[in-house]
Amino acid sequence: MPSRPRLLRAGDLVRFDGRLHTVAALEGTAVRLVDEGQSASVVMLAHLLSSDGFEVVTPASVRTVVPPAGALEGLPAKAVERAEWWQRHLVEMLTGRPLEDPHGSVKPEYDPAVCSLRQRELAKAAELAAAGTAVSLTVLQDMRARFEREGVLGLVDPRLRAASDGTGRADRRVVEALRKVVDEQTDRSTVSAQVLRRRMERLLESEHGPGVVPLPSRATFYRLLKAVSSGRHTLGSARTRRSLAKQPDGMFGQLTAARPGEVMEIDSTPHPR
């Protein structure tokens, strides 16, 4: 049986009751679903997650086909063209449908219902090679991960991106390596910032080669570490850090009722008898 996701978000494409549905909204313990025939239904979250055959076919993060307004604004034309090229291919690979026609027919070789992610990746790599654009499986997987994590902006050369996450115009390769180091620190014992810096440097060397990526100054490193680890207690108590990491992301969205009585709120708070 497919593994159960920890979270469900508006926009997810899910399989339930033998059909594909889009999660339209979540509120409290209710989930509003819309199937491919545009029929709406409301089910209890617990019932949905425990149903036989239930699975998240495609997370909302990879089903977003419209980039945030201004996401690529100000970037070189060639960089934008390249990012949009990748986006078209990745959306097709992940959802089975063309970016321009999200409700069109599913391509058999990219159908998430019958093909594993690796099978779809191999099919896309073969397609690109046949079209004269050879892309290694490793590069394809890296671009897919960046797209799932950051959207279309993740497909832009990191050195061309000006981040709004507190890291400024720092080399994105450095920022990404530091993020990985901070992520890996969650379940480890607390160490000093200098240990994290050495781990980041080793990671950059292993991923890009010795001396390829210029290393930040001490002051810049501390600024980046502060931005990347904000709210995560990376240099503080390990117990607090792990507790924060276990907190779920925001789960609830807006549930809009089109007619009076269409949605009923249920108080799930236990009360003493």
PDB file of C-alpha atoms in Angstrom:
ATOM      1  CA  MET A   1       0.000   0.000   0.000  1.00  0.00           C
ATOM      2  CA  PRO A   2       1.355   3.498  -0.775  1.00  0.00           C
ATOM      3  CA  SER A   3       2.907   5.354   2.136  1.00  0.00           C
ATOM      4  CA  ARG A   4       0.714   7.949   3.813  1.00  0.00           C
ATOM      5  CA  PRO A   5       1.836  11.565   3.482  1.00  0.00           C
ATOM      6  CA  ARG A   6       2.274  13.569   6.668  1.00  0.00           C
ATOM      7  CA  LEU A   7       0.541  16.589   5.207  1.00  0.00           C
ATOM      8  CA  LEU A   8      -2.103  17.334   2.645  1.00  0.00           C
ATOM      9  CA  ARG A   9      -2.303  20.667   0.878  1.00  0.00           C
ATOM     10  CA  ALA A  10      -4.715  22.505  -1.363  1.00  0.00           C
ATOM     11  CA  GLY A  11      -3.773  21.749  -4.962  1.00  0.00           C
ATOM     12  CA  ASP A  12      -2.601  18.182  -4.371  1.00  0.00           C
ATOM     13  CA  LEU A  13      -3.721  15.618  -6.950  1.00  0.00           C
ATOM     14  CA  VAL A  14      -4.864  12.533  -5.014  1.00  0.00           C
ATOM     15  CA  ARG A  15      -6.274   9.118  -5.784  1.00  0.00           C
ATOM     16  CA  PHE A  16      -9.362   8.311  -3.709  1.00  0.00           C
ATOM     17  CA  ASP A  17     -12.230   5.907  -4.202  1.00  0.00           C
ATOM     18  CA  GLY A  18     -10.692   4.722  -7.473  1.00  0.00           C
ATOM     19  CA  ARG A  19     -10.660   8.199  -9.060  1.00  0.00           C
ATOM     20  CA  LEU A  20      -8.329  11.179  -9.304  1.00  0.00           C
ATOM     21  CA  HIS A  21      -9.304  14.284  -7.332  1.00  0.00           C
ATOM     22  CA  THR A  22      -7.805  17.697  -6.717  1.00  0.00           C
ATOM     23  CA  VAL A  23      -7.757  18.945  -3.118  1.00  0.00           C
ATOM     24  CA  ALA A  24      -9.679  22.195  -3.431  1.00  0.00           C
ATOM     25  CA  ALA A  25      -9.456  23.251   0.214  1.00  0.00           C
ATOM     26  CA  LEU A  26      -8.967  22.021   3.786  1.00  0.00           C
ATOM     27  CA  GLU A  27     -10.604  23.288   6.935  1.00  0.00           C
ATOM     28  CA  GLY A  28     -10.576  21.617  10.311  1.00  0.00           C
ATOM     29  CA  THR A  29     -11.255  17.936   9.772  1.00  0.00           C
ATOM     30  CA  ALA A  30     -12.926  18.371   6.366  1.00  0.00           C
ATOM     31  CA  VAL A  31     -11.373  18.101   2.906  1.00  0.00           C
ATOM     32  CA  ARG A  32     -13.073  19.436  -0.206  1.00  0.00           C
ATOM     33  CA  LEU A  33     -12.294  17.373  -3.320  1.00  0.00           C
ATOM     34  CA  VAL A  34     -13.038  18.012  -6.985  1.00  0.00           C
ATOM     35  CA  ASP A  35     -12.778  15.085  -9.380  1.00  0.00           C
ATOM     36  CA  GLU A  36     -11.847  15.208 -13.064  1.00  0.00           C
ATOM     37  CA  GLY A  37     -15.510  15.584 -13.961  1.00  0.00           C
ATOM     38  CA  GLN A  38     -15.607  18.753 -11.804  1.00  0.00           C
ATOM     39  CA  SER A  39     -17.892  17.068  -9.247  1.00  0.00           C
ATOM     40  CA  ALA A  40     -17.213  18.360  -5.738  1.00  0.00           C
ATOM     41  CA  SER A  41     -17.384  16.394  -2.504  1.00  0.00           C
ATOM     42  CA  VAL A  42     -16.439  16.905   1.132  1.00  0.00           C
ATOM     43  CA  VAL A  43     -14.903  14.054   3.144  1.00  0.00           C
ATOM     44  CA  MET A  44     -13.419  13.747   6.590  1.00  0.00           C
ATOM     45  CA  LEU A  45      -9.631  13.990   6.606  1.00  0.00           C
ATOM     46  CA  ALA A  46      -9.178  10.870   8.763  1.00  0.00           C
ATOM     47  CA  HIS A  47     -11.394   8.840   6.430  1.00  0.00           C
ATOM     48  CA  LEU A  48      -9.520  10.085   3.370  1.00  0.00           C
ATOM     49  CA  LEU A  49      -6.051   9.305   4.725  1.00  0.00           C
ATOM     50  CA  SER A  50      -7.032   5.814   5.919  1.00  0.00           C
ATOM     51  CA  SER A  51      -8.893   4.778   2.757  1.00  0.00           C
ATOM     52  CA  ASP A  52      -7.534   1.800   0.822  1.00  0.00           C
ATOM     53  CA  GLY A  53      -5.757   2.923  -2.317  1.00  0.00           C
ATOM     54  CA  PHE A  54      -5.432   6.537  -1.203  1.00  0.00           C
ATOM     55  CA  GLU A  55      -2.263   8.262  -2.367  1.00  0.00           C
ATOM     56  CA  VAL A  56      -0.958  11.683  -3.247  1.00  0.00           C
ATOM     57  CA  VAL A  57      -0.288  11.332  -6.967  1.00  0.00           C
ATOM     58  CA  THR A  58       1.291  14.747  -7.425  1.00  0.00           C
ATOM     59  CA  PRO A  59       2.022  17.280  -4.650  1.00  0.00           C
ATOM     60  CA  ALA A  60       0.747  20.804  -5.111  1.00  0.00           C
ATOM     61  CA  SER A  61       4.332  22.092  -5.201  1.00  0.00           C
ATOM     62  CA  VAL A  62       4.905  20.457  -8.584  1.00  0.00           C
ATOM     63  CA  ARG A  63       1.448  21.086  -9.997  1.00  0.00           C
ATOM     64  CA  THR A  64       1.776  24.857  -9.962  1.00  0.00           C
ATOM     65  CA  VAL A  65       2.021  25.732 -13.631  1.00  0.00           C
ATOM     66  CA  VAL A  66       1.969  29.525 -13.308  1.00  0.00           C
ATOM     67  CA  PRO A  67       5.154  30.996 -11.821  1.00  0.00           C
ATOM     68  CA  PRO A  68       4.759  33.650  -9.133  1.00  0.00           C
ATOM     69  CA  ALA A  69       4.361  37.099 -10.606  1.00  0.00           C
ATOM     70  CA  GLY A  70       7.758  38.632 -11.231  1.00  0.00           C
ATOM     71  CA  ALA A  71       9.653  35.476 -10.248  1.00  0.00           C
ATOM     72  CA  LEU A  72      11.886  35.692 -13.321  1.00  0.00           C
ATOM     73  CA  GLU A  73      11.734  39.457 -13.720  1.00  0.00           C
ATOM     74  CA  GLY A  74      15.061  41.148 -14.330  1.00  0.00           C
ATOM     75  CA  LEU A  75      16.906  37.957 -15.214  1.00  0.00           C
ATOM     76  CA  PRO A  76      18.787  37.573 -18.536  1.00  0.00           C
ATOM     77  CA  ALA A  77      16.525  36.499 -21.407  1.00  0.00           C
ATOM     78  CA  LYS A  78      18.532  33.323 -22.020  1.00  0.00           C
ATOM     79  CA  ALA A  79      18.255  32.328 -18.353  1.00  0.00           C
ATOM     80  CA  VAL A  80      14.485  32.844 -18.420  1.00  0.00           C
ATOM     81  CA  GLU A  81      14.164  30.866 -21.659  1.00  0.00           C
ATOM     82  CA  ARG A  82      16.184  28.008 -20.192  1.00  0.00           C
ATOM     83  CA  ALA A  83      14.163  27.958 -16.952  1.00  0.00           C
ATOM     84  CA  GLU A  84      10.881  27.882 -18.879  1.00  0.00           C
ATOM     85  CA  TRP A  85      12.214  25.083 -21.087  1.00  0.00           C
ATOM     86  CA  TRP A  86      13.014  23.011 -18.008  1.00  0.00           C
ATOM     87  CA  GLN A  87       9.658  23.837 -16.464  1.00  0.00           C
ATOM     88  CA  ARG A  88       7.747  22.513 -19.470  1.00  0.00           C
ATOM     89  CA  HIS A  89       9.624  19.225 -19.446  1.00  0.00           C
ATOM     90  CA  LEU A  90       9.495  18.756 -15.665  1.00  0.00           C
ATOM     91  CA  VAL A  91       5.774  19.475 -15.378  1.00  0.00           C
ATOM     92  CA  GLU A  92       5.115  16.934 -18.120  1.00  0.00           C
ATOM     93  CA  MET A  93       7.355  14.377 -16.421  1.00  0.00           C
ATOM     94  CA  LEU A  94       5.813  14.884 -12.985  1.00  0.00           C
ATOM     95  CA  THR A  95       2.138  15.188 -13.892  1.00  0.00           C
ATOM     96  CA  GLY A  96       1.920  13.351 -17.209  1.00  0.00           C
ATOM     97  CA  ARG A  97       0.305  16.366 -18.850  1.00  0.00           C
ATOM     98  CA  PRO A  98       1.767  19.248 -20.875  1.00  0.00           C
ATOM     99  CA  LEU A  99       2.274  22.532 -19.056  1.00  0.00           C
ATOM    100  CA  GLU A 100       0.066  24.294 -21.605  1.00  0.00           C
ATOM    101  CA  ASP A 101      -2.785  21.783 -21.169  1.00  0.00           C
ATOM    102  CA  PRO A 102      -2.996  20.683 -17.502  1.00  0.00           C
ATOM    103  CA  HIS A 103      -6.348  18.961 -18.090  1.00  0.00           C
ATOM    104  CA  GLY A 104      -5.353  17.231 -21.315  1.00  0.00           C
ATOM    105  CA  SER A 105      -4.641  13.570 -21.922  1.00  0.00           C
ATOM    106  CA  VAL A 106      -1.956  11.918 -19.827  1.00  0.00           C
ATOM    107  CA  LYS A 107       1.076  10.663 -21.740  1.00  0.00           C
ATOM    108  CA  PRO A 108       1.443   6.923 -20.983  1.00  0.00           C
ATOM    109  CA  GLU A 109       5.189   7.138 -20.365  1.00  0.00           C
ATOM    110  CA  TYR A 110       4.670   9.896 -17.775  1.00  0.00           C
ATOM    111  CA  ASP A 111       1.483   8.666 -16.113  1.00  0.00           C
ATOM    112  CA  PRO A 112       2.075   8.912 -12.308  1.00  0.00           C
ATOM    113  CA  ALA A 113      -0.640   6.297 -11.770  1.00  0.00           C
ATOM    114  CA  VAL A 114       1.292   3.527 -13.519  1.00  0.00           C
ATOM    115  CA  CYS A 115       4.920   4.723 -13.821  1.00  0.00           C
ATOM    116  CA  SER A 116       7.306   5.242 -10.924  1.00  0.00           C
ATOM    117  CA  LEU A 117       9.196   8.508 -10.667  1.00  0.00           C
ATOM    118  CA  ARG A 118      12.401   6.815 -11.809  1.00  0.00           C
ATOM    119  CA  GLN A 119      10.654   5.327 -14.852  1.00  0.00           C
ATOM    120  CA  ARG A 120       9.375   8.779 -15.772  1.00  0.00           C
ATOM    121  CA  GLU A 121      12.819  10.298 -15.289  1.00  0.00           C
ATOM    122  CA  LEU A 122      14.390   7.682 -17.539  1.00  0.00           C
ATOM    123  CA  ALA A 123      11.683   8.230 -20.161  1.00  0.00           C
ATOM    124  CA  LYS A 124      12.271  11.991 -20.140  1.00  0.00           C
ATOM    125  CA  ALA A 125      16.040  11.578 -20.382  1.00  0.00           C
ATOM    126  CA  ALA A 126      15.540   9.271 -23.377  1.00  0.00           C
ATOM    127  CA  GLU A 127      13.119  11.726 -25.003  1.00  0.00           C
ATOM    128  CA  LEU A 128      15.541  14.627 -24.634  1.00  0.00           C
ATOM    129  CA  ALA A 129      18.420  12.549 -25.989  1.00  0.00           C
ATOM    130  CA  ALA A 130      16.352  11.544 -29.021  1.00  0.00           C
ATOM    131  CA  ALA A 131      15.570  15.220 -29.624  1.00  0.00           C
ATOM    132  CA  GLY A 132      19.275  16.067 -29.622  1.00  0.00           C
ATOM    133  CA  THR A 133      19.498  17.507 -26.098  1.00  0.00           C
ATOM    134  CA  ALA A 134      21.365  14.965 -24.021  1.00  0.00           C
ATOM    135  CA  VAL A 135      20.777  15.427 -20.282  1.00  0.00           C
ATOM    136  CA  SER A 136      22.197  13.022 -17.728  1.00  0.00           C
ATOM    137  CA  LEU A 137      19.859  11.369 -15.245  1.00  0.00           C
ATOM    138  CA  THR A 138      21.754  13.053 -12.401  1.00  0.00           C
ATOM    139  CA  VAL A 139      21.218  16.527 -13.852  1.00  0.00           C
ATOM    140  CA  LEU A 140      17.554  15.758 -14.541  1.00  0.00           C
ATOM    141  CA  GLN A 141      17.017  14.597 -10.954  1.00  0.00           C
ATOM    142  CA  ASP A 142      18.790  17.666  -9.576  1.00  0.00           C
ATOM    143  CA  MET A 143      16.624  20.009 -11.650  1.00  0.00           C
ATOM    144  CA  ARG A 144      13.494  18.121 -10.620  1.00  0.00           C
ATOM    145  CA  ALA A 145      14.420  18.451  -6.927  1.00  0.00           C
ATOM    146  CA  ARG A 146      15.110  22.174  -7.327  1.00  0.00           C
ATOM    147  CA  PHE A 147      11.793  22.673  -9.114  1.00  0.00           C
ATOM    148  CA  GLU A 148       9.858  20.825  -6.419  1.00  0.00           C
ATOM    149  CA  ARG A 149      11.608  22.832  -3.715  1.00  0.00           C
ATOM    150  CA  GLU A 150      11.615  26.337  -5.230  1.00  0.00           C
ATOM    151  CA  GLY A 151       9.388  26.352  -8.292  1.00  0.00           C
ATOM    152  CA  VAL A 152      10.482  27.855 -11.601  1.00  0.00           C
ATOM    153  CA  LEU A 153      13.017  30.136  -9.905  1.00  0.00           C
ATOM    154  CA  GLY A 154      14.914  27.032  -8.802  1.00  0.00           C
ATOM    155  CA  LEU A 155      15.602  26.307 -12.477  1.00  0.00           C
ATOM    156  CA  VAL A 156      17.649  29.476 -12.896  1.00  0.00           C
ATOM    157  CA  ASP A 157      21.436  29.376 -12.589  1.00  0.00           C
ATOM    158  CA  PRO A 158      21.995  30.060  -8.856  1.00  0.00           C
ATOM    159  CA  ARG A 159      24.641  32.679  -9.640  1.00  0.00           C
ATOM    160  CA  LEU A 160      22.051  34.802 -11.476  1.00  0.00           C
ATOM    161  CA  ARG A 161      19.458  34.848  -8.734  1.00  0.00           C
ATOM    162  CA  ALA A 162      19.021  37.600  -6.190  1.00  0.00           C
ATOM    163  CA  ALA A 163      17.346  35.919  -3.238  1.00  0.00           C
ATOM    164  CA  SER A 164      14.764  37.517  -0.958  1.00  0.00           C
ATOM    165  CA  ASP A 165      15.427  35.075   1.876  1.00  0.00           C
ATOM    166  CA  GLY A 166      18.023  37.141   3.697  1.00  0.00           C
ATOM    167  CA  THR A 167      20.971  35.671   1.768  1.00  0.00           C
ATOM    168  CA  GLY A 168      21.153  38.566  -0.693  1.00  0.00           C
ATOM    169  CA  ARG A 169      23.320  37.987  -3.746  1.00  0.00           C
ATOM    170  CA  ALA A 170      25.457  35.286  -2.164  1.00  0.00           C
ATOM    171  CA  ASP A 171      26.514  32.477  -4.493  1.00  0.00           C
ATOM    172  CA  ARG A 172      23.487  30.164  -4.566  1.00  0.00           C
ATOM    173  CA  ARG A 173      25.769  27.125  -4.563  1.00  0.00           C
ATOM    174  CA  VAL A 174      27.070  28.245  -1.169  1.00  0.00           C
ATOM    175  CA  VAL A 175      23.543  28.924   0.102  1.00  0.00           C
ATOM    176  CA  GLU A 176      22.246  25.532  -1.058  1.00  0.00           C
ATOM    177  CA  ALA A 177      25.196  23.703   0.509  1.00  0.00           C
ATOM    178  CA  LEU A 178      24.642  25.543   3.786  1.00  0.00           C
ATOM    179  CA  ARG A 179      20.938  24.690   3.708  1.00  0.00           C
ATOM    180  CA  LYS A 180      21.795  21.002   3.361  1.00  0.00           C
ATOM    181  CA  VAL A 181      24.234  21.204   6.262  1.00  0.00           C
ATOM    182  CA  VAL A 182      21.636  22.935   8.453  1.00  0.00           C
ATOM    183  CA  ASP A 183      18.976  20.378   7.460  1.00  0.00           C
ATOM    184  CA  GLU A 184      21.281  17.502   8.366  1.00  0.00           C
ATOM    185  CA  GLN A 185      22.009  19.108  11.742  1.00  0.00           C
ATOM    186  CA  THR A 186      18.409  18.733  12.923  1.00  0.00           C
ATOM    187  CA  ASP A 187      18.827  15.290  14.496  1.00  0.00           C
ATOM    188  CA  ARG A 188      22.479  15.650  15.478  1.00  0.00           C
ATOM    189  CA  SER A 189      24.095  16.937  18.628  1.00  0.00           C
ATOM    190  CA  THR A 190      24.710  20.675  18.683  1.00  0.00           C
ATOM    191  CA  VAL A 191      28.054  21.813  17.237  1.00  0.00           C
ATOM    192  CA  SER A 192      29.733  25.157  16.712  1.00  0.00           C
ATOM    193  CA  ALA A 193      29.303  27.391  13.689  1.00  0.00           C
ATOM    194  CA  GLN A 194      32.854  26.589  12.635  1.00  0.00           C
ATOM    195  CA  VAL A 195      32.029  22.890  12.418  1.00  0.00           C
ATOM    196  CA  LEU A 196      29.094  23.725  10.194  1.00  0.00           C
ATOM    197  CA  ARG A 197      31.350  25.895   8.052  1.00  0.00           C
ATOM    198  CA  ARG A 198      33.816  23.037   7.552  1.00  0.00           C
ATOM    199  CA  ARG A 199      30.957  20.687   6.624  1.00  0.00           C
ATOM    200  CA  MET A 200      29.689  23.213   4.096  1.00  0.00           C
ATOM    201  CA  GLU A 201      33.146  23.561   2.554  1.00  0.00           C
ATOM    202  CA  ARG A 202      33.544  19.773   2.245  1.00  0.00           C
ATOM    203  CA  LEU A 203      30.105  19.521   0.636  1.00  0.00           C
ATOM    204  CA  LEU A 204      30.933  22.248  -1.895  1.00  0.00           C
ATOM    205  CA  GLU A 205      34.186  20.496  -2.746  1.00  0.00           C
ATOM    206  CA  SER A 206      32.499  17.118  -3.215  1.00  0.00           C
ATOM    207  CA  GLU A 207      29.687  18.554  -5.357  1.00  0.00           C
ATOM    208  CA  HIS A 208      31.599  21.044  -7.487  1.00  0.00           C
ATOM    209  CA  GLY A 209      35.281  20.164  -7.148  1.00  0.00           C
ATOM    210  CA  PRO A 210      38.140  21.677  -5.115  1.00  0.00           C
ATOM    211  CA  GLY A 211      38.401  25.458  -5.422  1.00  0.00           C
ATOM    212  CA  VAL A 212      35.547  25.794  -7.935  1.00  0.00           C
ATOM    213  CA  VAL A 213      33.153  27.686  -5.648  1.00  0.00           C
ATOM    214  CA  PRO A 214      34.608  30.781  -3.925  1.00  0.00           C
ATOM    215  CA  LEU A 215      34.142  30.491  -0.170  1.00  0.00           C
ATOM    216  CA  PRO A 216      32.482  33.306   1.788  1.00  0.00           C
ATOM    217  CA  SER A 217      34.351  35.365   4.349  1.00  0.00           C
ATOM    218  CA  ARG A 218      33.835  34.636   8.029  1.00  0.00           C
ATOM    219  CA  ALA A 219      31.430  37.575   8.419  1.00  0.00           C
ATOM    220  CA  THR A 220      29.456  36.576   5.318  1.00  0.00           C
ATOM    221  CA  PHE A 221      29.230  32.981   6.485  1.00  0.00           C
ATOM    222  CA  TYR A 222      27.749  34.026   9.832  1.00  0.00           C
ATOM    223  CA  ARG A 223      25.234  36.268   8.051  1.00  0.00           C
ATOM    224  CA  LEU A 224      24.206  33.423   5.752  1.00  0.00           C
ATOM    225  CA  LEU A 225      23.996  30.949   8.619  1.00  0.00           C
ATOM    226  CA  LYS A 226      21.729  33.324  10.534  1.00  0.00           C
ATOM    227  CA  ALA A 227      19.446  33.690   7.507  1.00  0.00           C
ATOM    228  CA  VAL A 228      19.324  30.000   6.615  1.00  0.00           C
ATOM    229  CA  SER A 229      18.826  28.735  10.175  1.00  0.00           C
ATOM    230  CA  SER A 230      16.329  31.376  11.258  1.00  0.00           C
ATOM    231  CA  GLY A 231      13.810  29.873  13.693  1.00  0.00           C
ATOM    232  CA  ARG A 232      15.456  26.431  13.633  1.00  0.00           C
ATOM    233  CA  HIS A 233      17.613  26.657  16.780  1.00  0.00           C
ATOM    234  CA  THR A 234      20.602  25.206  14.875  1.00  0.00           C
ATOM    235  CA  LEU A 235      23.220  26.395  17.368  1.00  0.00           C
ATOM    236  CA  GLY A 236      20.987  26.010  20.427  1.00  0.00           C
ATOM    237  CA  SER A 237      19.418  23.133  22.314  1.00  0.00           C
ATOM    238  CA  ALA A 238      19.232  19.909  20.311  1.00  0.00           C
ATOM    239  CA  ARG A 239      15.981  18.974  22.068  1.00  0.00           C
ATOM    240  CA  THR A 240      14.351  22.256  21.069  1.00  0.00           C
ATOM    241  CA  ARG A 241      15.676  21.914  17.518  1.00  0.00           C
ATOM    242  CA  ARG A 242      14.174  18.445  17.122  1.00  0.00           C
ATOM    243  CA  SER A 243      10.895  19.547  18.654  1.00  0.00           C
ATOM    244  CA  LEU A 244      10.630  22.437  16.196  1.00  0.00           C
ATOM    245  CA  ALA A 245      11.430  20.131  13.274  1.00  0.00           C
ATOM    246  CA  LYS A 246       8.545  17.833  14.205  1.00  0.00           C
ATOM    247  CA  GLN A 247       5.991  20.601  14.044  1.00  0.00           C
ATOM    248  CA  PRO A 248       3.884  20.232  10.884  1.00  0.00           C
ATOM    249  CA  ASP A 249       3.813  22.934   8.268  1.00  0.00           C
ATOM    250  CA  GLY A 250       0.671  24.987   7.925  1.00  0.00           C
ATOM    251  CA  MET A 251      -1.998  22.518   6.910  1.00  0.00           C
ATOM    252  CA  PHE A 252      -5.256  24.339   6.629  1.00  0.00           C
ATOM    253  CA  GLY A 253      -6.519  26.507   3.826  1.00  0.00           C
ATOM    254  CA  GLN A 254      -9.677  28.368   2.989  1.00  0.00           C
ATOM    255  CA  LEU A 255     -12.881  26.400   2.439  1.00  0.00           C
ATOM    256  CA  THR A 256     -15.370  28.523   0.533  1.00  0.00           C
ATOM    257  CA  ALA A 257     -19.055  27.626   0.556  1.00  0.00           C
ATOM    258  CA  ALA A 258     -20.995  28.479  -2.581  1.00  0.00           C
ATOM    259  CA  ARG A 259     -24.400  28.006  -0.935  1.00  0.00           C
ATOM    260  CA  PRO A 260     -25.761  28.233   2.640  1.00  0.00           C
ATOM    261  CA  GLY A 261     -25.441  24.922   4.434  1.00  0.00           C
ATOM    262  CA  GLU A 262     -22.942  23.500   1.957  1.00  0.00           C
ATOM    263  CA  VAL A 263     -20.219  23.182   4.607  1.00  0.00           C
ATOM    264  CA  MET A 264     -20.734  22.131   8.215  1.00  0.00           C
ATOM    265  CA  GLU A 265     -18.133  22.836  10.874  1.00  0.00           C
ATOM    266  CA  ILE A 266     -17.384  20.069  13.360  1.00  0.00           C
ATOM    267  CA  ASP A 267     -15.818  20.695  16.757  1.00  0.00           C
ATOM    268  CA  SER A 268     -13.316  17.879  17.240  1.00  0.00           C
ATOM    269  CA  THR A 269     -12.092  19.112  20.637  1.00  0.00           C
ATOM    270  CA  PRO A 270     -12.558  16.400  23.268  1.00  0.00           C
ATOM    271  CA  HIS A 271     -14.753  17.461  26.182  1.00  0.00           C
ATOM    272  CA  PRO A 272     -14.909  15.831  29.611  1.00  0.00           C
ATOM    273  CA  ARG A 273     -18.081  13.914  30.313  1.00  0.00           C
TER     274      ARG A 273
END
